């Protein structure tokens, strides 16, 4: 691990590779977001708000699963907590929206990370079910406490649509850039070592528990941030935010986009945001989610690396063609 | 303790034993699948829900008598389980000790659960359905406690199922092969036991036990298309309590859960599910290597 430690001082900017397909997708998604903002199409803007929240949410699950090998089947827990805490702070403490959002996100990260930390000794499958157990507990508690109607944001000066959109875009850029940096850092190698073999990583001097917990807190922070943003642009949160289908959402989006790639959550959440907002125009919501489940199964069966795997293979083929002349 | 409180505990014990025995069938199926195939079936709750709906379908559309309808649900879930395993899961992952494969299988089963639940929602809508009782009326127990015939019959069916499962695993050729396979996979394969046959039989049997549990409970409680997630968590809790891969452990775990759940439901009905889960979580974190031994890995 000496090699890892010594090379970890590479300056951040040198890690950015503008030919990297992940980075290209990141840039394209920013450009598309700006174009849609300038085009001023309200419905497209609304879909893009879903996209911002979902891509951060999916990246939070992917960070946990792809990098450290920890499986969460209850990612809706930090996501829902972010939304609930933020809305409750505006309602009960009568705090302005921005401090509520910051405190709500941090509280979601603290609670989600702390609960997750109690499960790190379990095998991934069981860890997944243990986290599912907690999201089910929160599902029932929120139903008992706030009923089916849930809670709504209380603010005297609601933010404009433009402010919400640009905030979403900023959060998206910052979160994805942070993930991109982790993706191209030596820290990722430490996490992959933990994922590959806990014991071997421990023997090599990596503090396995510490890094697993750090990733859990990071993942909860991102999921909490996504939930906070989701709660703000929908102005509402209820018990269904903790439901299992909501925990399945980031898993499915990561699979569709491609697990372990930065571009995976971006592409996956773009595809799903369009599907779940466009399909219900013609079909029921049940048919939409039925189709979503089928798509996830088909991709996992036929192309487990997702759309990113396909794009990366095509790019590699193209490169070798150019090299051959 | 006042007489009414004592009667409350007594009533909770009676109903808890009944509920626990029926729900333990669900856990027994999950335990069987994990014990043999090393995979957590995250679609188990969906098969529980399907058991209720298949029985309802047989009663309302095929006009079968209720006993035959329950049998139909059991058999149909078995067939559907075989098809799902065969079509969805790559054969190399049917039985696997590789964590990556196990995770992929869990995610595939989770997606299957989504598809099954949404499929039932499309067909039957979001309303609840209940199947008729096998026999109407109730028995009076000492202390002015009444228990319905339906609950008694469901308890009897659960006990009979456990007895049949024990005999099947102990005496039948396939049962012996399943036990041999779960104890030493390589040796069993060397002796001619086929992985695919064992996996298919185990998965089919496991999910049909879940469906049977759903069929029996849907006449006591109702069932909706979104039912199943709580039941999956409950089954997991019972399995970890009783010991993974242990059918008798699931039987006892189910009884313990049923009693804890019924007592909390009597005194704090709104929080019964939450309290039962929190109590069990406390056991999990205070005794992580005891009951759970197998699910802990070094971190």
XYZ file of C-alpha atoms in Angstrom:
624
model
C 0.000 0.000 0.000
C 3.075 2.216 0.149
C 2.723 2.862 -3.542
C -0.847 3.956 -3.089
C 0.042 6.343 -0.304
C 2.955 7.930 -2.153
C 1.018 8.523 -5.346
C -1.978 10.019 -3.575
C -0.467 13.500 -3.778
C -1.120 13.890 -7.517
C -2.756 17.309 -7.985
C -6.529 17.087 -8.608
C -6.633 18.893 -11.997
C -4.258 16.369 -13.578
C -6.858 13.650 -12.890
C -9.333 15.192 -15.346
C -9.179 13.432 -18.684
C -11.295 15.275 -21.241
C -11.251 12.234 -23.542
C -12.746 10.042 -20.830
C -16.261 9.043 -21.915
C -17.503 9.556 -18.337
C -16.295 13.141 -18.387
C -17.763 13.715 -21.858
C -21.180 12.474 -20.643
C -20.863 14.743 -17.614
C -20.153 17.750 -19.881
C -22.955 16.816 -22.295
C -25.443 16.560 -19.406
C -24.432 20.036 -18.161
C -24.734 21.470 -21.677
C -28.181 19.844 -22.129
C -29.320 21.245 -18.782
C -28.260 24.755 -19.813
C -29.949 24.453 -23.235
C -33.212 23.273 -21.622
C -32.992 26.152 -19.139
C -32.560 28.671 -21.961
C -35.292 27.058 -24.102
C -37.688 27.824 -21.234
C -39.948 24.778 -21.635
C -41.620 24.347 -18.221
C -42.372 20.612 -18.562
C -38.845 19.788 -19.734
C -37.502 21.832 -16.828
C -39.668 19.818 -14.446
C -38.303 16.551 -15.864
C -34.774 17.938 -15.496
C -35.421 18.626 -11.791
C -36.228 14.931 -11.404
C -33.061 14.181 -13.342
C -30.896 16.288 -10.985
C -32.353 14.622 -7.878
C -32.274 11.099 -9.327
C -28.729 11.281 -10.685
C -27.355 12.352 -7.275
C -29.510 9.680 -5.597
C -28.267 6.990 -8.002
C -24.646 8.111 -7.626
C -25.034 7.761 -3.833
C -26.101 4.108 -4.200
C -23.450 3.375 -6.824
C -20.707 4.875 -4.647
C -21.650 2.483 -1.881
C -22.055 -0.610 -4.049
C -19.476 -0.286 -6.818
C -16.633 1.163 -4.810
C -16.900 -0.432 -1.376
C -19.044 -3.515 -2.104
C -21.753 -2.526 0.394
C -25.288 -3.272 -0.774
C -28.133 -1.038 0.348
C -31.699 -2.114 -0.353
C -32.900 0.755 1.826
C -31.320 3.792 0.190
C -34.714 5.493 0.464
C -33.901 5.941 4.165
C -31.328 8.801 3.846
C -33.166 10.121 0.767
C -36.479 10.336 2.607
C -34.859 11.660 5.763
C -33.327 14.535 3.770
C -36.760 15.513 2.450
C -38.543 15.052 5.788
C -35.930 16.845 7.926
C -35.810 19.851 5.574
C -39.584 20.195 5.406
C -39.980 19.697 9.169
C -37.377 22.394 9.856
C -39.348 24.884 7.742
C -42.584 23.840 9.500
C -41.611 23.380 13.150
C -38.521 25.578 13.597
C -39.805 28.112 11.026
C -36.299 28.314 9.596
C -35.747 29.802 6.137
C -35.432 27.277 3.325
C -31.659 27.423 2.784
C -30.593 26.762 6.407
C -33.324 24.104 6.615
C -31.959 22.398 3.508
C -28.365 22.456 4.794
C -29.325 21.179 8.257
C -31.748 18.644 6.771
C -29.070 17.208 4.478
C -26.509 17.005 7.280
C -29.028 15.385 9.636
C -29.948 12.812 6.973
C -26.259 12.043 6.453
C -25.689 11.714 10.206
C -28.691 9.440 10.832
C -28.328 7.404 7.618
C -24.575 6.984 8.089
C -24.878 6.081 11.771
C -27.582 3.483 11.141
C -25.601 2.121 8.206
C -22.452 1.936 10.344
C -24.144 -0.610 12.634
C -24.513 -2.967 9.641
C -20.975 -2.936 8.239
C -20.073 -6.283 9.767
C -22.850 -8.058 7.902
C -22.362 -9.755 4.554
C -23.543 -7.489 1.678
C -26.812 -9.363 1.126
C -27.747 -9.186 4.796
C -26.572 -5.613 5.049
C -28.988 -4.854 2.214
C -31.905 -6.464 4.069
C -30.937 -4.815 7.390
C -31.043 -1.388 5.708
C -34.348 -2.344 4.079
C -35.628 -3.101 7.597
C -34.804 0.444 8.691
C -36.458 2.054 5.692
C -39.589 -0.033 6.460
C -39.483 1.150 10.087
C -39.330 4.786 8.888
C -42.134 4.053 6.391
C -44.434 3.024 9.261
C -43.285 5.722 11.673
C -43.883 8.482 9.097
C -47.291 6.989 8.250
C -48.248 6.887 11.934
C -46.909 10.388 12.654
C -48.038 12.304 9.561
C -50.725 10.104 8.000
C -51.175 9.571 4.282
C -51.089 13.303 3.523
C -47.499 13.727 4.803
C -45.868 17.122 5.290
C -45.512 20.180 3.044
C -42.950 22.980 2.944
C -43.804 26.112 4.913
C -42.091 29.228 3.609
C -43.239 32.841 3.270
C -41.056 33.435 0.227
C -41.131 30.304 -1.937
C -38.202 30.073 -4.366
C -38.890 30.670 -8.040
C -38.755 27.877 -10.581
C -35.567 29.392 -12.004
C -33.883 29.374 -8.585
C -34.882 25.748 -7.969
C -33.638 24.726 -11.423
C -30.286 26.484 -11.106
C -29.825 25.144 -7.567
C -30.472 21.641 -8.882
C -27.966 22.129 -11.682
C -25.346 23.425 -9.234
C -25.878 20.515 -6.838
C -25.711 18.086 -9.763
C -22.424 19.557 -11.040
C -20.814 19.639 -7.591
C -21.924 16.110 -6.642
C -20.907 14.552 -9.944
C -17.591 16.362 -9.924
C -16.921 15.063 -6.405
C -17.758 11.514 -7.549
C -15.573 11.970 -10.633
C -12.674 12.957 -8.390
C -13.192 9.894 -6.195
C -13.561 7.798 -9.360
C -10.134 8.921 -10.598
C -8.365 9.019 -7.245
C -6.205 6.519 -5.454
C -8.828 6.446 -2.724
C -10.991 4.456 -5.121
C -8.239 1.822 -5.248
C -8.372 1.493 -1.454
C -12.130 1.043 -1.634
C -11.847 -1.502 -4.446
C -9.301 -3.421 -2.355
C -11.835 -3.523 0.494
C -14.549 -4.624 -1.909
C -12.333 -7.340 -3.384
C -11.095 -8.865 -0.141
C -11.689 -7.426 3.316
C -9.053 -9.558 4.966
C -6.331 -8.907 2.379
C -7.045 -5.162 2.526
C -6.798 -5.281 6.324
C -3.483 -7.129 6.123
C -2.206 -4.476 3.683
C -2.819 -1.804 6.327
C -6.131 -0.405 5.141
C -8.512 0.385 7.981
C -11.447 -1.498 6.484
C -14.098 -0.499 9.021
C -13.121 3.158 8.939
C -13.302 3.418 5.158
C -16.567 1.447 4.973
C -18.113 3.859 7.473
C -16.719 6.898 5.620
C -18.292 5.688 2.365
C -21.591 5.057 4.174
C -21.618 8.635 5.476
C -20.642 10.000 2.043
C -23.364 7.954 0.380
C -25.929 9.087 2.978
C -24.857 12.692 2.475
C -25.440 12.448 -1.278
C -28.756 10.595 -0.857
C -29.822 13.136 1.787
C -28.894 15.984 -0.560
C -30.907 14.411 -3.372
C -33.855 13.899 -0.996
C -33.649 17.478 0.226
C -33.710 18.790 -3.329
C -36.569 16.413 -4.198
C -38.527 17.626 -1.157
C -37.949 21.256 -2.173
C -39.050 21.000 -5.789
C -42.060 18.822 -5.003
C -42.727 20.882 -1.789
C -43.942 17.706 -0.137
C -42.901 14.429 1.509
C -44.978 11.512 2.759
C -44.523 7.922 3.940
C -44.231 6.590 0.374
C -40.795 8.212 0.064
C -39.459 5.392 2.317
C -41.214 2.636 0.331
C -39.195 -0.186 -1.202
C -39.950 0.831 -4.823
C -38.225 4.122 -4.006
C -35.172 2.187 -2.761
C -35.252 0.133 -5.955
C -35.233 3.281 -8.087
C -31.484 4.127 -7.770
C -30.557 0.443 -8.146
C -32.470 0.185 -11.393
C -31.114 3.486 -12.699
C -27.531 2.446 -11.917
C -28.084 -0.874 -13.718
C -29.593 0.789 -16.789
C -26.775 3.342 -16.969
C -23.986 1.005 -15.923
C -22.720 0.149 -12.449
C -19.299 1.508 -11.518
C -19.118 4.277 -14.117
C -19.593 7.978 -13.370
C -21.669 8.222 -16.541
C -23.893 5.317 -15.387
C -26.012 7.263 -12.853
C -26.237 10.206 -15.285
C -27.480 8.136 -18.237
C -29.625 5.833 -16.086
C -31.390 8.684 -14.317
C -31.881 10.563 -17.600
C -33.549 7.497 -19.153
C -35.711 6.790 -16.091
C -36.684 10.456 -15.534
C -37.995 10.524 -19.105
C -39.734 7.122 -18.810
C -41.552 7.830 -15.538
C -42.595 11.312 -16.606
C -43.516 10.657 -20.246
C -45.031 7.129 -20.218
C -47.797 8.006 -17.694
C -49.185 10.449 -20.298
C -50.419 7.420 -22.255
C -50.325 4.557 -19.760
C -50.981 4.157 -16.032
C -48.246 4.580 -13.439
C -48.445 0.828 -12.694
C -47.687 -0.016 -16.352
C -44.823 2.490 -16.304
C -43.185 0.893 -13.266
C -43.942 -2.590 -14.630
C -42.044 -1.617 -17.802
C -39.253 -0.158 -15.669
C -38.858 -3.471 -13.807
C -38.787 -5.402 -17.092
C -36.135 -3.048 -18.535
C -33.940 -3.533 -15.451
C -34.257 -7.332 -15.695
C -33.495 -7.332 -19.427
C -30.440 -5.102 -19.054
C -29.109 -7.107 -16.122
C -29.620 -10.327 -18.109
C -28.467 -9.232 -21.545
C -26.055 -6.351 -20.940
C -24.981 -6.277 -17.278
C -22.588 -3.372 -17.874
C -25.527 -1.170 -18.921
C -25.541 1.584 -21.509
C -22.117 2.832 -20.370
C -20.559 -0.566 -20.997
C -21.936 -0.479 -24.529
C -20.699 3.099 -25.118
C -17.265 2.333 -23.737
C -16.914 -0.753 -25.925
C -17.983 1.221 -29.004
C -15.482 3.969 -28.153
C -12.724 1.385 -27.746
C -13.574 -0.193 -31.139
C -13.525 3.234 -32.745
C -10.151 3.955 -31.192
C -8.627 0.707 -32.452
C -10.004 1.407 -35.958
C -8.321 4.820 -35.935
C -5.078 3.300 -34.649
C -5.100 0.686 -37.442
C -5.326 3.496 -39.903
C -51.597 -7.916 37.331
C -55.312 -7.094 36.778
C -57.544 -9.795 35.296
C -58.125 -7.842 32.056
C -54.370 -7.474 31.502
C -53.869 -11.195 32.057
C -56.636 -11.928 29.584
C -54.896 -9.581 27.121
C -51.655 -11.533 27.412
C -53.563 -14.825 27.101
C -55.434 -13.606 24.024
C -52.193 -12.323 22.486
C -50.487 -15.645 23.152
C -53.264 -17.583 21.429
C -53.466 -15.318 18.386
C -49.650 -14.938 18.322
C -49.131 -18.697 18.154
C -51.613 -18.907 15.284
C -50.132 -16.003 13.336
C -46.548 -17.110 14.103
C -47.107 -20.651 12.832
C -48.582 -19.461 9.545
C -45.953 -16.751 8.963
C -43.201 -19.247 9.852
C -44.078 -21.104 6.625
C -42.962 -17.979 4.761
C -39.722 -17.877 6.748
C -39.204 -21.620 6.278
C -39.238 -21.123 2.498
C -36.735 -18.272 2.668
C -34.505 -20.289 4.964
C -34.659 -23.336 2.693
C -33.686 -21.293 -0.363
C -30.789 -19.559 1.400
C -29.597 -22.717 3.137
C -29.324 -24.656 -0.125
C -28.754 -22.029 -2.835
C -26.819 -19.393 -0.845
C -29.071 -16.711 -2.326
C -31.444 -14.356 -0.516
C -34.751 -14.399 -2.348
C -35.831 -10.744 -2.231
C -38.971 -11.642 -4.220
C -40.188 -13.877 -1.375
C -42.670 -11.256 -0.138
C -44.072 -10.920 -3.658
C -44.733 -14.684 -3.774
C -46.534 -14.349 -0.428
C -48.747 -11.673 -2.002
C -49.175 -13.845 -5.092
C -50.393 -16.737 -2.894
C -53.293 -14.591 -1.722
C -54.162 -13.416 -5.230
C -53.823 -16.882 -6.809
C -56.239 -18.271 -4.214
C -58.610 -15.361 -4.859
C -58.335 -15.999 -8.618
C -59.105 -19.717 -8.165
C -62.118 -18.974 -5.953
C -63.579 -16.083 -7.947
C -62.671 -16.937 -11.556
C -62.199 -20.724 -11.618
C -64.951 -21.233 -8.993
C -62.918 -23.857 -7.174
C -63.696 -24.798 -3.565
C -61.462 -22.969 -1.096
C -59.308 -26.000 -0.164
C -58.650 -26.726 -3.841
C -57.962 -23.026 -4.418
C -55.244 -23.026 -1.775
C -53.773 -26.160 -3.353
C -53.929 -24.425 -6.736
C -52.055 -21.406 -5.334
C -49.369 -23.704 -3.884
C -48.914 -25.579 -7.184
C -49.070 -22.447 -9.376
C -46.469 -20.668 -7.223
C -44.235 -23.742 -7.526
C -44.501 -23.647 -11.329
C -44.075 -19.900 -11.513
C -41.043 -20.125 -9.238
C -39.422 -22.674 -11.546
C -40.099 -20.484 -14.600
C -38.762 -17.355 -12.894
C -35.579 -19.051 -11.756
C -35.044 -20.684 -15.138
C -35.706 -17.556 -17.199
C -34.314 -14.808 -14.980
C -31.273 -16.103 -13.196
C -28.180 -17.229 -15.118
C -27.602 -20.891 -14.353
C -24.115 -20.245 -12.975
C -25.675 -18.037 -10.301
C -28.378 -20.465 -9.126
C -26.086 -21.734 -6.395
C -23.192 -19.448 -5.669
C -20.905 -18.444 -2.843
C -19.483 -15.476 -4.766
C -20.731 -12.227 -3.128
C -20.962 -10.407 -6.497
C -23.181 -13.135 -7.951
C -25.292 -13.183 -4.795
C -25.796 -9.414 -5.045
C -26.791 -9.625 -8.716
C -29.289 -12.383 -7.892
C -30.732 -10.282 -5.051
C -31.169 -7.324 -7.401
C -32.757 -9.549 -10.069
C -35.200 -10.958 -7.507
C -35.941 -7.422 -6.321
C -36.753 -6.425 -9.910
C -38.910 -9.559 -10.219
C -40.807 -8.533 -7.080
C -41.449 -5.119 -8.630
C -42.728 -6.710 -11.840
C -44.983 -9.181 -9.976
C -46.448 -6.477 -7.737
C -47.046 -4.037 -10.578
C -48.440 -6.874 -12.712
C -50.982 -7.777 -10.007
C -51.766 -4.077 -9.585
C -52.508 -3.797 -13.323
C -54.792 -6.860 -13.170
C -56.581 -6.296 -9.857
C -56.008 -2.618 -9.025
C -54.879 -1.239 -5.689
C -57.789 -2.534 -3.592
C -57.508 -5.367 -1.101
C -58.878 -8.848 -1.664
C -59.761 -11.496 0.897
C -60.484 -15.162 0.298
C -63.391 -16.881 2.064
C -62.787 -18.967 5.158
C -62.688 -22.749 4.900
C -65.113 -22.958 7.827
C -67.035 -20.145 9.495
C -67.528 -19.779 13.238
C -65.256 -19.892 16.263
C -64.247 -22.041 19.207
C -64.526 -20.747 22.779
C -61.377 -21.310 24.798
C -61.224 -21.089 28.620
C -61.180 -17.478 29.822
C -63.717 -16.155 27.299
C -61.215 -16.165 24.451
C -62.538 -17.025 21.004
C -60.491 -18.361 18.130
C -61.941 -18.731 14.642
C -62.168 -22.107 12.929
C -60.237 -20.563 10.057
C -57.282 -19.821 12.362
C -57.424 -23.342 13.834
C -57.514 -24.900 10.356
C -54.658 -22.637 9.182
C -52.581 -23.674 12.207
C -53.335 -27.338 11.459
C -52.343 -26.883 7.793
C -49.105 -25.152 8.846
C -48.201 -27.978 11.234
C -49.079 -30.574 8.590
C -46.917 -28.743 6.064
C -43.983 -28.713 8.435
C -44.441 -32.422 9.109
C -44.626 -33.132 5.369
C -41.535 -31.007 4.748
C -39.591 -32.844 7.456
C -40.598 -36.233 6.053
C -39.820 -35.085 2.497
C -36.364 -33.838 3.448
C -35.625 -36.853 5.654
C -36.963 -39.761 3.618
C -37.417 -38.865 -0.061
C -34.591 -39.257 -2.572
C -34.706 -35.599 -3.605
C -34.980 -34.510 0.039
C -31.870 -36.479 0.929
C -30.090 -34.983 -2.091
C -31.105 -31.467 -0.973
C -29.748 -32.104 2.528
C -26.540 -33.623 1.184
C -26.104 -30.704 -1.203
C -26.559 -28.095 1.544
C -24.018 -29.879 3.749
C -21.286 -30.495 1.185
C -21.939 -29.274 -2.322
C -18.837 -30.725 -3.973
C -19.193 -34.162 -2.442
C -22.897 -34.260 -3.330
C -22.067 -33.336 -6.933
C -19.414 -36.035 -7.022
C -22.057 -38.535 -5.889
C -24.236 -37.613 -8.870
C -26.515 -34.958 -7.377
C -27.444 -32.461 -10.102
C -27.169 -28.799 -9.132
C -29.934 -27.684 -11.481
C -32.469 -30.218 -10.137
C -31.698 -29.306 -6.528
C -31.866 -25.552 -7.210
C -35.151 -25.803 -9.114
C -36.790 -28.058 -6.517
C -35.595 -25.917 -3.617
C -36.649 -22.634 -5.159
C -40.025 -24.006 -6.251
C -40.686 -25.446 -2.798
C -39.475 -22.279 -1.030
C -41.697 -19.892 -2.983
C -44.691 -22.222 -2.805
C -44.370 -22.215 1.011
C -44.448 -18.404 0.816
C -47.546 -18.586 -1.393
C -49.215 -21.048 0.996
C -48.548 -18.690 3.894
C -50.083 -15.844 1.861
C -53.079 -17.988 0.893
C -53.782 -18.950 4.517
C -53.315 -15.453 5.922
C -55.358 -13.786 3.162
C -58.492 -15.370 4.625
C -57.676 -13.938 8.066
C -56.265 -10.591 6.905
C -56.725 -9.137 3.428
C -53.989 -8.785 0.816
C -53.198 -5.985 -1.669
C -50.871 -5.774 -4.670
C -48.322 -3.872 -2.586
C -48.330 -6.432 0.241
C -45.087 -8.303 0.658
C -42.325 -5.932 1.743
C -43.176 -6.079 5.440
C -43.523 -9.834 5.120
C -40.080 -10.099 3.474
C -38.535 -8.219 6.401
C -40.496 -10.358 8.897
C -39.338 -13.559 7.177
C -35.742 -12.352 7.262
C -36.052 -11.504 10.959
C -37.502 -14.949 11.749
C -34.819 -16.702 9.705
C -31.992 -14.862 11.469
C -33.620 -15.603 14.810
C -34.057 -19.279 14.150
C -30.861 -19.889 12.220
C -30.252 -19.759 8.495
C -31.023 -22.995 6.702
C -32.794 -24.460 9.733
C -36.435 -25.375 9.123
C -37.093 -26.106 12.796
C -35.423 -22.775 13.626
C -37.893 -21.004 11.341
C -40.749 -22.815 13.083
C -39.581 -21.616 16.520
C -38.567 -18.153 15.225
C -42.028 -17.756 13.723
C -43.646 -18.604 17.052
C -41.466 -16.086 18.918
C -42.155 -13.357 16.367
C -45.886 -14.089 16.325
C -46.144 -13.831 20.118
C -44.019 -10.637 20.335
C -46.025 -9.079 17.507
C -49.417 -10.019 18.980
C -48.558 -8.753 22.470
C -47.335 -5.398 21.093
C -50.396 -5.263 18.845
C -52.670 -5.729 21.848
C -51.088 -2.927 23.883
C -49.709 -0.559 21.173
C -51.469 -1.539 17.935
C -50.090 1.291 15.769
C -46.480 0.547 16.674
C -46.594 -3.265 16.772
C -44.564 -3.836 13.606
C -42.033 -1.135 14.488
C -41.582 -2.338 18.090
C -41.159 -5.947 16.985
C -38.465 -4.894 14.499
C -36.673 -2.611 16.967
C -36.632 -5.346 19.652
C -35.181 -7.772 17.167
C -32.628 -5.194 16.003
C -31.487 -4.785 19.618
C -30.984 -8.553 19.793
C -29.025 -8.438 16.536
C -26.587 -5.762 17.677
C -26.178 -7.058 21.230
C -25.667 -10.670 20.151
C -24.106 -10.376 16.720
C -22.224 -13.659 16.639
C -24.746 -15.819 18.476
C -27.984 -16.374 16.642
C -26.603 -14.694 13.531
C -23.242 -16.459 13.474
C -23.291 -17.156 9.774
C -24.204 -13.733 8.485
C -21.303 -11.894 10.074
C -18.141 -11.438 8.110
C -14.917 -9.861 9.222
C -14.803 -6.146 8.436
